Every structure is written in structure tokens, then in C-alpha cells.
Amino acid sequence: MNKKPPHLRAVPGSKSTLKDKPQLEPEPKVIALDDLPVLEEEIDYFHGMALEFRMAQSMTDMSVAGSELGKIQGLFEDALSQLERVGVLLDAVSEMGPNQKQRAQIERHRAKLAETQAIVNGTLTRIRDDIKSSMSMPAANASPSGSLSSLELRSAGGNVQLPSMGGLDMQRAVIQPPTNAIAGGIRRNELSTTRISAESATEEFARLMRDRDFNSMEDMQAFLAKISAFRNSKIVAERLDSGHDDDPELTRRMQNAIAPYVKDFPEIAKIVEASNALLTKAEQAQCIMYDAWGARGAERVRLAREALKKDKKCVDAHVLLGQESAKTIEEAHDLFLKADELGEKAISGQTIGPDQWWADLKTRPLLRAKMELGSTLWLLGEREDALDYLREVLRLNPMDNQGARYRLVYFLISEKLFDEAKELTNQFAADGASTWKYAKALLDFNLYKNSLRAKQSMRDAIAFNDFAPRYFLGYEGVPEEMPAYVGFGTPGEAVECAALGIDHWRTTDGAIEWMRTCADEISSLNKQQAFKLWKTSNESAKRYANDDKFSKAKGQFLYALKHAEKLGDELLISIALKDLCEVLANHLSEIKKADEPYFVRSLELAQQTVGVDDPRYIGPLFDYGCFKFAMSLHNDAEKYLTDAMSLAEKLNDDEALPAIYWLLGEVYDAKGEFAKSRRFKALAQELYEDE
């Protein structure tokens, strides 16, 4: 801890400890022209992510739970901040006397940077609109169209249309088990729940709107707002009754949004009840299945069986039971086959366009059945039939909202149908998921062996998700339970990537060793580059911190932390975390709830590396106390600050004590314990004067 004091730049006698956020200014020239490829890599990463989201925004059948929207918004805000930083670095590089070739590179980077920033800004606008609409209010600028498709999820209960960061594909549907999963039933992925919730909401809105006339678009919007609020009221009740609300702030906002419509609920309840009374047995069964897909554990199976009591021909019920209750592959196969047969009979004699199978909610269960049947046939060794089913799914749903291509491409590679696999990868060339990149690398290995072309595919895959090799190479086992939510390039996505591909990689002669060689080569290069970037970012961050430029200092420390983690060096990670937490503690108004993991991790690392009796432990304790104070958790703040004070007094650390005393005074002020506040501030004042 510094003498003046280290984290809380408060002048004794003044209650202000908050700093205004500085404007973006040129970054110190701590990089060189040789770093242009590094900047290109950064731009390409965000550009790829932004393009994937732009593609997904055109889809109308993926939703994300409202509680996840804030996290995704934060991700894109961070991306925008990083892009601004890259722009500053490009400006700095352009002033270093680049040659003609380097100038051309800089201009190309600037053009791609501008395009990426535009896409990210557009995505943020969409997310903010969806956050508003998720609070049960229809969009203020909704198109005056009577088409339900344009309203599909605008008011869905607790869910909104949004491309998901999670999963292998932002367009996939319900079932995504690993290729070898059957023990205890095929596992599901929680992301599927949002899609089914979307289907449920769309189906209910369609029913309630049927045969209902409106005098104006405004009347229709008002009706939809009431229906949406009514749906959300049930979600709020479930969250409150559960006793473990995972997002109280979201619940509170939903309650506030619902409040103006509570008076209309008796009327809406009658409308819903009247609509439900007209449901056929088959429709009642499907409504039960929507609840089943959203349920957990044994409740899913119970509801599926309840649906079958309503309608023995319910396709989705057979699909879910095949996933959840089947004890063997054969049993699962029989249930999926039954679902497929029932679905085919249900549409017998109907003409359905090739682009209507996924658009029509009534045919989605059949598509789900076909996809699962194809997967179980593969596991049973009926490989040609498995391929035919997955080909059919893609033919009927050419946009592949279900993610059938991820299974099909690996099946084709295993059957050495490389030409067809190549056509498939070309068809979905814009797919940026890790699974697709690793599948393409395996295909290129089969086609081109250890060529530069194949190596580049492998490097692209590892660069995009460097967590996946630990599963492919056997350093970690693939978990039986798939992650609930995953993002591009994350450990969660690596789990899914390996679950779908590991068997196919291991049964291809030489493929695993080739991946290991490529990974080792990349690791060596990455460590050199990561250390250089850690050092550069750390130096830059300290300059910004000394100049009191908070946002830039935080961004650079986060960048340093990222590269320290790439190196796996606990000392560098500890340094980056310590510096990051200090700069956050210096700017209490800028601290966010999402910053807490940095403080917790910094404290834990200090405990492990220096121990709880070391003077270096005082800083992390104080920092966490600052965080708790910034979050208005005054009792917690008092605890950590008191611990820091006790250790500082025990070690006679007079440099640390003034800031601790002063902030304790602020805490007691906030708690209304003014006598204690005056005492601690007097102690701080005395030590300041001694200095």
C-alpha cells in the first residue's frame, strides 16, 4: 500500500472519493510496428464474434432468458471498449514511421475496425431494446404489421429474441447430447429451454389473437402488453416461491413492469381460460410438453407421461422420454422411432414447403424426433440410416436451426465421405462455433494431412478455443453433464465441442497426435507473445493509473490479466489482479457488481501465496472492503476493513492505516454510527498530518 494512501484518494475532511470517468486519449506508445499482426488478431476476433451475432439476429427462434441479457450486454460493452483501445493503438502505430506496406495494413485494420464497431454498436442497441421488451412492454417502435411472426417473442414471458452466446450454434434447437451419451438418459442442454419457452409463448399468443379484431395497431399492442404482463406475473410468482431467486434485481424490475397491468389480470385470466377450454387433446398435450421441456429432473418425465395420457400420439413426449428415461440406446431408439412414425402420420397428406418445416411449430417435434433418431442409429451401428436421417433434417430445415450439421459433418468424416463433408463445411462457411472449426480441422487433416493448409485450420480452431485440446488430448475427461450456458471460445463451449467430436478424432489414425503437435507449437509461440503482451499492457496500465485515467487503466490491467492467464503464471496473474483491484478501489463510483470475482480471486491468491499474516495481505483485504462499500454492503465492508486494520496495527504498518481508518469512518457514516465515524476519521487525520 502506498503512502498517500493507495486505494482511496480522499482528502481528509472531504467525503468525495469518486472520480469522473475520463475521456479516451491517445495511449502511450508502448507498442511497436512489429505488433501489427497482434492488433489484426484482436480485430479479427471481435469481427468474427460480431458477424456471428449479426447473422443470428436474423433468426426468429432463439431466445435468451432475461436474466442473461445483462451479462451479454456487458460482454458487448467490454468488446466495444477493447475495440476503442485497438483504435488508439493503431493511431499510435501510424505515428511510428510505418513503411508503405505497413501503412496499407493499418488502413485495412482501420476499415475492419470501423465495420466491427458498427456491428457491435448495432447489436448493443438491439440488446437494450430487448431488455426493455423483456420487461413485458411491447416495443415502442414495433412495425404496424399484423403478422405474428414479427411479434413472436417481443412479449414472451421472461424471454426475448436474442442471439445466444451459448452453445455450439446460435440457431440450434432442443436436443444436443454428446455422441456417446446414454448413461442415465441422454443429457440435455439448458439453452434448449429458452427455445421451447419461445415456442410456447408464440403458440399461446397465436391462440389468443385468433379471431380477435382490433380497431388499431395501438389496441393490439395494448392487448399484447396485458397478455405479456400476465405471463410474466406467473414467472415472478415462481421465482419468489422457489426460495432461491438467482436474479432479485430482474424480479424487482419485472414486478415494477407488471404493476400497471395487475388490474387487467382478472379479464386476461378469463380470456386465457376460455382459450384453453377450446384446446383439443393433442393441443393440451403439447402445452404440457412445453412445461416439461422447461422443467427439471424427474418432473420432466412426469409431465411427458401426463402429456401421453392426454394424447398417446404426442411426438415431443416420446422424444423427451427417449432422452430422459431410456436406460439403453435400444430403448431410446425405439422411443425416437415411435416419435418419428407418429409425426409422419400426423402430417400425412399435407403439403409443407421446404422452408416451412421449422417455421411451423406443429412440425418442429417431428424434426426433433428425426434428429435424435439419426443420432441413436449411429450409436447402434446403422450408419447409412443415421446419415440419411440427418441429411433429411437438413433438407427439411436448410437453415439448420437444430444444429444437425455438427453431427452430420463428423459422421461423414468417419465414413470417409470427404467430398460431401467439404460441401457441408462450405455451405455453412460463416459458422464461427468451436465445434465447426475443430470438425473442419479434422476434415482438412484427412484431406491434406500435415500440410500448411491443414495446420492453418488446426491453428484457427485452437486460437479460437484453446480450452478444447485439454479434452481431446485426454488431460481432462469430458463431463457427463453439459454446461447450461456457454460463450464463444469459453471452457463451456470446449466441453460441448469435445463431446461431439472426441470419438471421431480418436478413431482417425494420427489425428490426436497431430493435434498435440500443433497445440505444442502454438503454445510455445503463444507464451512468448503472451508474456510480451502482459508486460506491455501492465506498463501501459500503470501509466494510465498514475495519470488517474481509470477506464484505460482498468482495460489494460484486464488485458494484462488475460495474457497472464494464457501463460498460466500465478505470479503474473496475482500481480495483474492486485493492480486491477487497486485501480478499482481508487474509483469507487466505477466499481460494478461484475467486478467482485477479481477482488475475491485477488484475496484468495494472496492467502495462498503470502499468507494471512503478511503485510502484502492488507491490500487485498482493503480492496475487497472498498468493493463492499461501493456496493453499499456496509456490514461486509466493516468486516474486511476491520480485518485489514487489525493486521496493519499488528504489523505497525503506518502507511496502510490512514486509508483504512478513513474508509472505516465513511462506512460508519453510512451506517449512522457517527461517534465511531468521527473517531476513525480523527485517527486518519492525525496520521495524515504526521506524514
XYZ file of C-alpha atoms in Angstrom:
691
model
C 0.000 0.000 0.000
C 1.289 3.400 -0.954
C 1.730 6.218 1.452
C -0.788 8.663 0.004
C -2.947 6.325 0.566
C -3.004 3.576 -2.025
C -6.613 2.913 -2.916
C -8.809 5.694 -1.632
C -7.768 9.101 -2.875
C -9.778 11.050 -0.352
C -8.674 14.310 1.175
C -9.377 14.202 4.923
C -12.325 16.398 5.626
C -13.885 15.699 2.235
C -16.473 12.968 1.713
C -15.849 12.706 -2.018
C -13.907 9.648 -3.095
C -15.429 9.379 -6.560
C -13.721 10.072 -9.859
C -15.277 11.187 -13.118
C -14.787 8.772 -15.978
C -12.069 10.201 -18.262
C -12.444 10.607 -22.000
C -10.456 8.435 -24.375
C -6.988 9.848 -25.017
C -4.026 8.580 -27.045
C -2.310 5.597 -25.467
C 1.364 5.857 -24.545
C 3.468 4.401 -27.321
C 4.350 1.156 -25.630
C 3.951 -0.968 -28.769
C 5.944 -1.288 -31.958
C 5.276 -1.704 -35.664
C 6.056 -5.391 -35.239
C 2.848 -5.687 -33.221
C 0.568 -5.060 -36.232
C -0.214 -8.801 -36.552
C -1.267 -8.822 -32.899
C -3.668 -5.941 -33.493
C -5.013 -7.722 -36.555
C -5.673 -10.811 -34.433
C -7.599 -8.738 -31.907
C -9.737 -7.087 -34.590
C -10.383 -10.422 -36.307
C -11.552 -11.962 -33.047
C -14.150 -9.272 -32.354
C -15.053 -9.025 -36.037
C -15.823 -12.742 -36.151
C -17.864 -12.549 -32.973
C -19.794 -9.530 -34.252
C -20.551 -11.160 -37.605
C -21.853 -14.280 -35.879
C -24.222 -12.157 -33.845
C -25.355 -10.203 -36.882
C -26.162 -13.485 -38.616
C -28.023 -14.769 -35.581
C -30.071 -11.580 -35.262
C -31.898 -12.542 -38.433
C -33.199 -15.692 -36.711
C -36.595 -15.533 -35.038
C -36.488 -18.681 -32.991
C -33.734 -18.284 -30.410
C -34.317 -16.575 -27.114
C -32.265 -15.918 -24.031
C -33.619 -15.723 -20.519
C -33.989 -12.132 -19.398
C -31.542 -12.699 -16.544
C -28.803 -13.425 -19.101
C -29.340 -10.266 -21.154
C -27.352 -8.052 -18.810
C -24.393 -10.424 -18.997
C -24.456 -10.380 -22.799
C -24.827 -6.603 -22.818
C -21.764 -6.354 -20.571
C -19.837 -8.626 -22.910
C -20.502 -6.379 -25.894
C -19.799 -3.222 -23.926
C -16.439 -4.719 -22.973
C -15.881 -5.638 -26.626
C -16.572 -2.048 -27.639
C -14.104 -0.823 -25.029
C -11.450 -3.214 -26.332
C -12.102 -2.069 -29.900
C -11.619 1.544 -28.823
C -8.323 0.533 -27.253
C -7.253 -1.146 -30.507
C -8.127 2.057 -32.375
C -5.896 4.061 -30.046
C -3.070 1.569 -30.590
C -3.488 1.806 -34.366
C -3.233 5.589 -34.124
C -0.058 5.212 -32.086
C 1.472 2.757 -34.566
C 0.633 5.010 -37.509
C 2.841 7.714 -35.974
C 5.892 5.451 -35.776
C 7.023 5.900 -39.364
C 5.486 2.825 -40.983
C 6.633 1.832 -44.462
C 4.225 1.652 -47.401
C 3.241 -1.966 -46.732
C 2.639 -1.253 -43.056
C 0.558 1.835 -43.873
C -1.633 -0.308 -46.111
C -2.020 -2.820 -43.271
C -3.006 -0.066 -40.864
C -5.671 1.236 -43.245
C -7.092 -2.261 -43.736
C -7.199 -2.731 -39.986
C -8.954 0.612 -39.542
C -11.597 -0.284 -42.130
C -12.317 -3.627 -40.470
C -12.267 -1.957 -37.055
C -14.879 0.592 -38.168
C -17.092 -2.162 -39.588
C -16.781 -4.202 -36.409
C -17.575 -1.225 -34.180
C -20.686 -0.523 -36.256
C -21.894 -4.115 -35.894
C -21.202 -4.187 -32.156
C -22.980 -0.857 -31.667
C -25.966 -2.171 -33.614
C -26.005 -5.318 -31.514
C -25.904 -3.289 -28.296
C -28.879 -1.252 -29.498
C -30.777 -4.459 -30.184
C -29.900 -5.895 -26.771
C -31.017 -2.730 -24.972
C -34.315 -2.781 -26.868
C -34.797 -6.425 -25.975
C -34.068 -5.762 -22.310
C -36.876 -3.215 -22.353
C -39.227 -5.592 -24.148
C -38.361 -8.420 -21.750
C -39.896 -6.336 -19.005
C -43.271 -7.132 -20.648
C -43.622 -3.918 -22.637
C -44.054 -4.242 -26.415
C -41.506 -2.354 -28.473
C -42.435 1.282 -28.866
C -41.361 1.290 -32.491
C -42.909 -2.065 -33.427
C -43.769 -2.349 -37.074
C -47.505 -1.791 -37.719
C -47.881 -5.283 -39.090
C -50.473 -7.791 -38.040
C -48.054 -10.649 -38.620
C -47.476 -12.731 -35.527
C -44.021 -13.622 -36.780
C -42.851 -10.078 -36.144
C -44.229 -10.277 -32.621
C -43.036 -13.806 -31.954
C -41.024 -13.137 -28.849
C -41.409 -9.446 -28.277
C -43.505 -10.150 -25.228
C -42.640 -13.735 -24.433
C -42.749 -14.377 -20.737
C -39.359 -13.533 -19.383
C -37.629 -14.269 -22.679
C -36.763 -12.094 -25.629
C -35.377 -12.657 -29.082
C -31.642 -12.502 -28.944
C -28.769 -14.417 -30.447
C -27.278 -16.576 -27.742
C -23.644 -16.617 -26.789
C -24.155 -20.146 -25.646
C -23.937 -23.466 -27.330
C -22.392 -24.815 -30.458
C -24.675 -22.776 -32.640
C -26.888 -19.809 -32.034
C -29.528 -21.434 -34.253
C -29.781 -24.865 -32.712
C -32.838 -26.467 -31.292
C -33.755 -28.655 -28.409
C -31.519 -31.694 -28.379
C -27.731 -31.526 -28.272
C -26.398 -34.621 -26.456
C -22.835 -35.808 -26.903
C -22.489 -38.543 -29.491
C -21.707 -41.164 -26.865
C -24.213 -40.117 -24.193
C -26.802 -42.518 -22.936
C -25.819 -43.434 -19.370
C -28.750 -42.419 -17.244
C -30.500 -40.921 -20.240
C -29.252 -38.537 -22.895
C -28.390 -35.224 -21.289
C -29.988 -32.014 -22.376
C -28.590 -28.506 -22.582
C -30.367 -25.734 -20.660
C -30.235 -23.467 -23.699
C -32.947 -25.609 -25.238
C -35.362 -24.404 -22.573
C -35.334 -20.866 -23.941
C -36.260 -22.082 -27.421
C -39.138 -24.184 -26.112
C -40.286 -21.248 -23.990
C -40.316 -19.220 -27.192
C -42.424 -21.859 -28.943
C -44.822 -21.913 -26.006
C -45.178 -18.133 -25.998
C -45.660 -17.978 -29.769
C -48.305 -20.707 -29.697
C -50.211 -19.020 -26.871
C -50.117 -15.585 -28.481
C -51.373 -17.084 -31.738
C -54.305 -18.742 -29.950
C -55.256 -15.642 -28.010
C -55.054 -13.444 -31.107
C -57.140 -15.860 -33.202
C -60.493 -14.410 -34.313
C -59.861 -11.255 -32.292
C -60.433 -7.937 -34.060
C -58.619 -4.730 -33.147
C -59.571 -1.195 -34.072
C -55.947 -0.108 -34.369
C -52.359 -1.220 -34.006
C -52.326 0.548 -30.651
C -55.207 -1.626 -29.418
C -53.359 -4.766 -30.465
C -50.169 -3.604 -28.737
C -52.113 -2.824 -25.569
C -53.671 -6.295 -25.612
C -50.279 -7.943 -26.112
C -48.829 -5.902 -23.242
C -51.550 -7.185 -20.905
C -51.031 -10.790 -22.002
C -47.279 -10.456 -21.602
C -47.607 -8.931 -18.130
C -49.962 -11.752 -17.159
C -47.410 -14.350 -18.308
C -44.605 -12.537 -16.509
C -46.639 -12.424 -13.301
C -46.531 -16.228 -13.238
C -42.771 -16.188 -13.724
C -42.352 -13.685 -10.889
C -44.526 -15.832 -8.634
C -42.447 -18.923 -9.451
C -39.203 -17.054 -8.762
C -40.470 -15.792 -5.412
C -41.986 -19.131 -4.382
C -38.841 -21.057 -5.278
C -36.908 -19.515 -2.392
C -33.711 -19.248 -4.465
C -34.211 -16.368 -6.859
C -30.962 -16.144 -8.858
C -31.598 -12.575 -10.017
C -33.552 -10.488 -7.471
C -32.925 -7.302 -9.445
C -34.585 -8.783 -12.536
C -37.507 -9.956 -10.418
C -37.911 -6.476 -8.952
C -37.892 -4.864 -12.403
C -40.412 -7.391 -13.668
C -42.664 -6.632 -10.710
C -42.463 -2.918 -11.499
C -43.251 -3.556 -15.166
C -46.204 -5.774 -14.291
C -47.722 -3.371 -11.746
C -49.682 -1.155 -14.219
C -51.467 -4.220 -15.620
C -52.464 -6.021 -12.421
C -55.968 -4.556 -12.615
C -56.405 -6.246 -16.013
C -55.393 -9.728 -14.825
C -58.926 -10.973 -13.979
C -60.046 -10.106 -17.519
C -56.947 -11.710 -19.071
C -57.346 -14.813 -16.894
C -60.866 -15.295 -18.278
C -59.606 -14.896 -21.858
C -56.825 -17.425 -21.278
C -59.207 -19.831 -19.541
C -61.701 -19.576 -22.402
C -58.950 -20.180 -24.940
C -57.625 -23.178 -23.014
C -61.122 -24.663 -22.853
C -61.150 -24.873 -26.650
C -57.895 -26.826 -26.855
C -58.042 -30.287 -28.374
C -56.489 -33.217 -26.502
C -53.459 -33.016 -28.786
C -53.058 -29.288 -28.122
C -53.401 -29.852 -24.380
C -50.681 -32.495 -24.553
C -48.352 -30.143 -26.437
C -48.929 -27.400 -23.850
C -47.962 -29.880 -21.135
C -44.845 -30.720 -23.129
C -43.852 -27.052 -23.248
C -43.950 -27.159 -19.449
C -41.993 -30.418 -19.483
C -39.161 -29.004 -21.579
C -38.834 -26.142 -19.100
C -38.961 -28.353 -16.011
C -36.063 -30.035 -14.228
C -35.214 -33.548 -13.124
C -37.943 -36.122 -12.607
C -40.643 -33.511 -13.219
C -39.767 -33.579 -16.934
C -40.526 -37.288 -17.227
C -43.680 -36.983 -15.109
C -45.050 -34.233 -17.354
C -44.161 -36.155 -20.520
C -46.136 -39.128 -19.247
C -49.008 -36.818 -18.313
C -48.966 -35.492 -21.884
C -49.235 -39.064 -23.210
C -52.347 -39.582 -21.084
C -53.896 -36.645 -22.937
C -52.643 -37.773 -26.340
C -50.878 -41.084 -26.964
C -49.647 -39.665 -30.257
C -47.734 -36.728 -28.724
C -44.415 -36.665 -30.599
C -42.499 -34.442 -28.167
C -43.443 -36.698 -25.238
C -41.779 -39.672 -26.919
C -38.719 -37.543 -27.746
C -38.290 -36.362 -24.165
C -38.760 -39.863 -22.744
C -36.146 -41.125 -25.191
C -33.733 -38.568 -23.814
C -34.579 -38.720 -20.130
C -35.909 -42.157 -19.206
C -34.257 -44.558 -21.665
C -31.715 -46.824 -19.978
C -30.178 -48.172 -23.178
C -29.501 -46.987 -26.701
C -32.026 -49.528 -27.981
C -34.761 -48.201 -25.707
C -34.022 -44.625 -26.749
C -34.054 -45.675 -30.409
C -37.490 -47.280 -30.063
C -38.946 -44.139 -28.493
C -37.435 -41.857 -31.135
C -38.627 -44.187 -33.909
C -42.138 -44.139 -32.454
C -41.994 -40.331 -32.323
C -40.900 -40.201 -35.970
C -43.691 -42.528 -37.081
C -46.320 -40.570 -35.146
C -45.062 -37.292 -36.574
C -45.140 -38.604 -40.128
C -48.715 -39.866 -39.689
C -49.804 -36.509 -38.278
C -48.741 -34.662 -41.443
C -49.764 -37.361 -43.904
C -51.410 -35.810 -46.943
C -50.262 -32.284 -46.107
C -48.065 -30.215 -48.411
C -45.323 -28.430 -46.497
C -42.818 -26.174 -48.237
C -39.092 -26.852 -47.744
C -38.662 -23.650 -45.767
C -41.776 -24.143 -43.640
C -40.821 -27.147 -41.542
C -39.118 -25.145 -38.830
C -41.318 -22.088 -39.254
C -44.412 -24.185 -38.457
C -44.442 -25.020 -34.748
C -46.526 -28.128 -35.427
C -43.738 -29.800 -37.410
C -40.873 -28.969 -35.063
C -41.448 -32.026 -32.831
C -41.058 -34.268 -35.898
C -37.767 -32.576 -36.775
C -36.594 -33.117 -33.221
C -37.534 -36.790 -33.441
C -35.673 -37.272 -36.731
C -32.529 -35.663 -35.377
C -32.472 -37.860 -32.276
C -33.325 -40.963 -34.254
C -30.385 -40.294 -36.573
C -28.025 -39.996 -33.610
C -29.170 -43.227 -31.961
C -28.956 -45.107 -35.259
C -25.313 -44.038 -35.474
C -24.655 -45.340 -31.982
C -26.306 -48.636 -32.929
C -24.034 -49.009 -35.936
C -26.753 -48.277 -38.519
C -24.554 -45.627 -40.074
C -26.107 -45.233 -43.512
C -29.572 -44.850 -41.990
C -28.169 -42.343 -39.491
C -26.694 -40.272 -42.316
C -29.975 -40.375 -44.220
C -31.949 -39.073 -41.256
C -29.578 -36.174 -40.626
C -29.488 -35.345 -44.332
C -33.279 -35.287 -44.253
C -33.284 -32.922 -41.280
C -31.041 -30.524 -43.207
C -33.177 -30.858 -46.329
C -36.347 -30.033 -44.401
C -34.678 -27.319 -42.335
C -31.990 -25.870 -44.637
C -31.138 -23.076 -42.187
C -30.291 -25.863 -39.728
C -31.779 -24.192 -36.681
C -31.275 -27.505 -34.885
C -27.526 -27.831 -35.392
C -27.774 -31.147 -37.265
C -24.690 -30.209 -39.262
C -22.448 -30.642 -36.229
C -23.274 -34.320 -36.032
C -23.535 -34.885 -39.759
C -20.103 -33.464 -40.596
C -18.386 -35.783 -38.117
C -20.426 -38.765 -39.310
C -19.420 -38.018 -42.911
C -15.747 -37.743 -41.945
C -15.876 -41.049 -40.081
C -17.424 -42.696 -43.149
C -14.715 -41.085 -45.312
C -17.320 -39.186 -47.338
C -14.936 -36.263 -47.541
C -16.419 -34.586 -50.626
C -19.855 -34.376 -49.020
C -18.302 -33.181 -45.752
C -16.437 -30.464 -47.644
C -19.653 -29.343 -49.361
C -21.285 -29.120 -45.939
C -18.473 -27.014 -44.452
C -18.657 -24.718 -47.484
C -22.440 -24.434 -47.108
C -22.012 -23.167 -43.540
C -18.678 -21.417 -44.025
C -19.786 -18.472 -41.859
C -20.322 -20.689 -38.810
C -17.966 -19.498 -36.084
C -18.612 -22.158 -33.434
C -15.682 -24.079 -31.987
C -17.235 -27.405 -32.957
C -17.345 -26.354 -36.597
C -13.748 -25.168 -36.554
C -12.462 -28.387 -34.975
C -14.526 -30.505 -37.374
C -13.083 -28.578 -40.317
C -9.573 -29.146 -38.952
C -10.201 -32.908 -38.807
C -11.581 -32.845 -42.342
C -8.527 -30.962 -43.617
C -6.228 -33.430 -41.832
C -7.954 -36.276 -43.667
C -7.734 -34.440 -46.984
C -4.331 -32.762 -46.785
C -2.512 -34.494 -43.894
C 0.240 -32.416 -42.244
C 0.134 -29.660 -44.865
C 0.231 -25.920 -44.248
C -3.448 -25.802 -45.185
C -4.409 -28.402 -42.578
C -2.147 -26.823 -39.955
C -3.787 -23.457 -40.523
C -7.231 -24.965 -39.898
C -5.960 -26.555 -36.687
C -4.331 -23.313 -35.580
C -7.519 -21.376 -36.308
C -9.503 -23.811 -34.159
C -7.057 -23.726 -31.245
C -6.691 -19.948 -31.443
C -10.473 -19.603 -31.247
C -10.878 -22.046 -28.360
C -7.672 -23.190 -26.704
C -9.570 -24.975 -23.922
C -10.811 -27.766 -26.196
C -7.464 -29.602 -26.668
C -7.310 -30.453 -22.953
C -10.344 -32.719 -23.530
C -9.331 -34.057 -26.933
C -5.816 -34.845 -25.702
C -7.034 -36.535 -22.534
C -5.772 -34.070 -19.932
C -9.341 -33.805 -18.632
C -12.356 -36.052 -19.026
C -15.442 -34.740 -20.806
C -18.116 -34.074 -18.140
C -21.285 -36.120 -18.408
C -23.426 -33.027 -17.783
C -23.232 -30.394 -20.484
C -22.857 -26.736 -19.378
C -26.069 -24.735 -19.137
C -24.742 -21.578 -20.827
C -21.612 -21.205 -22.875
C -19.966 -18.466 -24.913
C -17.686 -18.417 -27.919
C -14.193 -19.609 -27.075
C -15.066 -20.484 -23.476
C -14.345 -23.630 -21.434
C -18.048 -24.468 -21.606
C -18.024 -24.419 -25.387
C -14.891 -26.581 -25.295
C -16.818 -29.238 -23.346
C -19.550 -29.377 -25.979
C -17.016 -29.281 -28.784
C -15.178 -32.295 -27.359
C -18.374 -34.181 -26.515
C -19.455 -34.112 -30.156
C -16.065 -34.672 -31.749
C -13.786 -36.651 -29.460
C -14.746 -40.140 -30.698
C -14.220 -39.123 -34.324
C -10.822 -37.560 -33.622
C -9.654 -40.607 -31.671
C -10.708 -43.071 -34.369
C -8.851 -41.163 -37.098
C -5.296 -42.521 -37.374
C -2.724 -39.938 -36.309
C -5.257 -37.141 -35.718
C -4.810 -36.823 -31.946
C -1.009 -36.776 -32.155
C -1.227 -34.213 -34.947
C -3.450 -32.016 -32.757
C -0.982 -32.417 -29.894
C 1.943 -31.327 -32.113
C 0.029 -28.299 -33.415
C -1.071 -27.366 -29.896
C 2.508 -27.588 -28.574
C 3.795 -25.374 -31.396
C 1.061 -22.822 -30.785
C 1.583 -22.957 -27.012
C 5.261 -22.104 -27.342
C 4.561 -19.164 -29.652
C 1.616 -18.022 -27.557
C 3.631 -17.988 -24.342
C 6.270 -15.732 -25.869
C 3.623 -13.437 -27.280
C 1.503 -13.542 -24.115
C 4.421 -12.505 -21.904
C 5.249 -9.645 -24.235
C 1.624 -8.507 -24.241
C 1.331 -8.912 -20.450
C 4.382 -6.740 -19.923
C 3.223 -4.129 -22.443
C -0.313 -3.967 -21.041
C 0.887 -3.830 -17.436
C 3.261 -0.947 -18.153
C 0.598 0.913 -20.105
C -1.980 0.364 -17.346
C 0.338 1.746 -14.677
C 0.918 4.882 -16.745
C -2.819 5.380 -17.039
C -3.312 4.721 -13.321
C -0.650 7.283 -12.427
C -2.416 9.797 -14.689
C -5.736 8.931 -12.996
C -7.266 7.639 -16.245
C -9.451 4.944 -14.769
C -11.203 3.383 -17.759
C -7.979 2.945 -19.705
C -6.076 1.639 -16.706
C -8.796 -0.923 -15.999
C -8.894 -2.019 -19.638
C -5.136 -2.501 -19.765
C -5.000 -4.381 -16.454
C -7.755 -6.695 -17.729
C -5.736 -7.201 -20.884
C -2.659 -7.987 -18.765
C -4.714 -10.445 -16.709
C -5.933 -12.159 -19.873
C -2.387 -12.777 -21.071
C -1.156 -13.807 -17.618
C -3.890 -16.443 -17.599
C -2.802 -17.610 -21.040
C 0.650 -18.146 -19.600
C -0.786 -19.914 -16.563
C 1.704 -17.995 -14.407
C 0.209 -17.491 -10.929
C 2.697 -14.772 -10.047
C 1.795 -12.693 -13.117
C -1.901 -13.374 -12.523
C -1.521 -12.243 -8.912
C 0.259 -9.042 -9.954
C -2.370 -8.229 -12.575
C -5.226 -8.867 -10.133
C -3.601 -6.823 -7.364
C -3.035 -3.858 -9.681
C -6.530 -4.147 -11.158
C -8.189 -4.206 -7.740
C -6.149 -1.232 -6.564
C -7.219 0.898 -9.509
C -10.849 -0.151 -8.964
C -10.638 0.684 -5.260
C -9.333 4.118 -6.196
C -12.534 4.811 -8.150
C -15.461 3.625 -6.070
C -18.112 5.081 -8.372
C -16.797 2.987 -11.258
C -16.957 -0.358 -9.439
C -19.625 -2.758 -10.710
C -21.116 -5.891 -9.206
C -19.492 -7.853 -12.039
C -16.058 -6.828 -10.694
C -16.430 -8.895 -7.499
C -14.688 -12.038 -8.863
C -11.490 -10.003 -9.323
C -11.475 -8.970 -5.657
C -12.315 -12.474 -4.437
C -9.635 -14.069 -6.582
C -7.040 -11.490 -5.547
C -7.780 -12.196 -1.882
C -7.606 -15.967 -2.406
C -4.309 -15.763 -4.294
C -2.835 -13.578 -1.550
C -3.888 -16.143 1.064
C -2.224 -18.913 -0.931
C 0.969 -17.114 -1.883
C 1.880 -14.825 1.045
C -0.396 -15.958 3.884
C -2.800 -14.074 6.111
C -0.122 -12.645 8.428
C 1.915 -10.978 5.693
C 1.765 -7.199 5.134
C 1.004 -7.907 1.469
C -2.328 -9.373 2.580
C -3.512 -5.982 3.852
C -4.014 -4.563 0.351
C -6.396 -7.296 -0.937
C -8.397 -7.102 2.324
C -8.713 -3.350 1.971
C -9.603 -3.613 -1.723
C -12.432 -6.045 -1.003
C -13.666 -3.733 1.736
C -13.752 -0.934 -0.861
C -15.813 -3.138 -3.173
C -18.309 -3.956 -0.424
C -18.575 -0.264 0.458
C -19.165 0.656 -3.193
C -21.965 -1.953 -3.307
C -23.479 -0.424 -0.111
C -22.865 -3.684 1.766
C -21.730 -1.805 4.826
C -21.592 -4.683 7.308
C -19.401 -6.686 4.923
C -17.260 -3.623 4.264
C -16.806 -3.139 8.020
C -15.682 -6.771 8.403
C -12.987 -6.685 5.704
C -11.760 -3.219 6.644
C -11.588 -4.182 10.329
C -9.563 -7.272 9.387
C -7.239 -5.079 7.321
C -6.940 -2.609 10.219
C -6.163 -5.362 12.753
C -3.405 -6.779 10.562
C -1.955 -3.335 9.806
C -1.932 -2.421 13.520
C -0.392 -5.771 14.434
C 2.388 -5.236 11.868
C 2.755 -1.494 12.691
C 2.039 -0.633 9.054
C 1.501 3.118 9.418
C 1.441 3.564 5.642
C -1.684 1.448 5.257
C -3.616 2.664 8.301
C -4.683 6.189 7.203
C -6.709 4.944 4.233
C -8.213 2.117 6.286
C -9.234 4.457 9.128
C -10.696 6.964 6.711
C -12.819 4.448 4.821
C -13.998 2.878 8.081
C -15.163 6.363 9.027
C -17.111 6.536 5.761
C -18.652 3.127 6.471
C -19.794 4.189 9.945
C -21.158 7.406 8.459
C -23.276 5.313 6.090
C -24.427 3.111 8.983
C -25.402 6.129 11.076
C -22.811 5.345 13.761
C -21.435 8.877 13.818
C -19.374 8.639 17.026
C -17.341 5.780 15.541
C -17.078 7.676 12.280
C -15.618 10.753 13.979
C -13.151 8.613 15.947
C -11.757 6.814 12.906
C -11.606 9.941 10.772
C -9.737 11.695 13.571
C -7.218 8.835 13.622
C -6.823 9.128 9.856
C -6.432 12.917 10.088
C -3.762 12.536 12.744
C -1.733 10.107 10.646
C -2.102 12.273 7.536
C -0.767 15.268 9.475
C 2.154 13.206 10.796
C 3.111 12.449 7.194
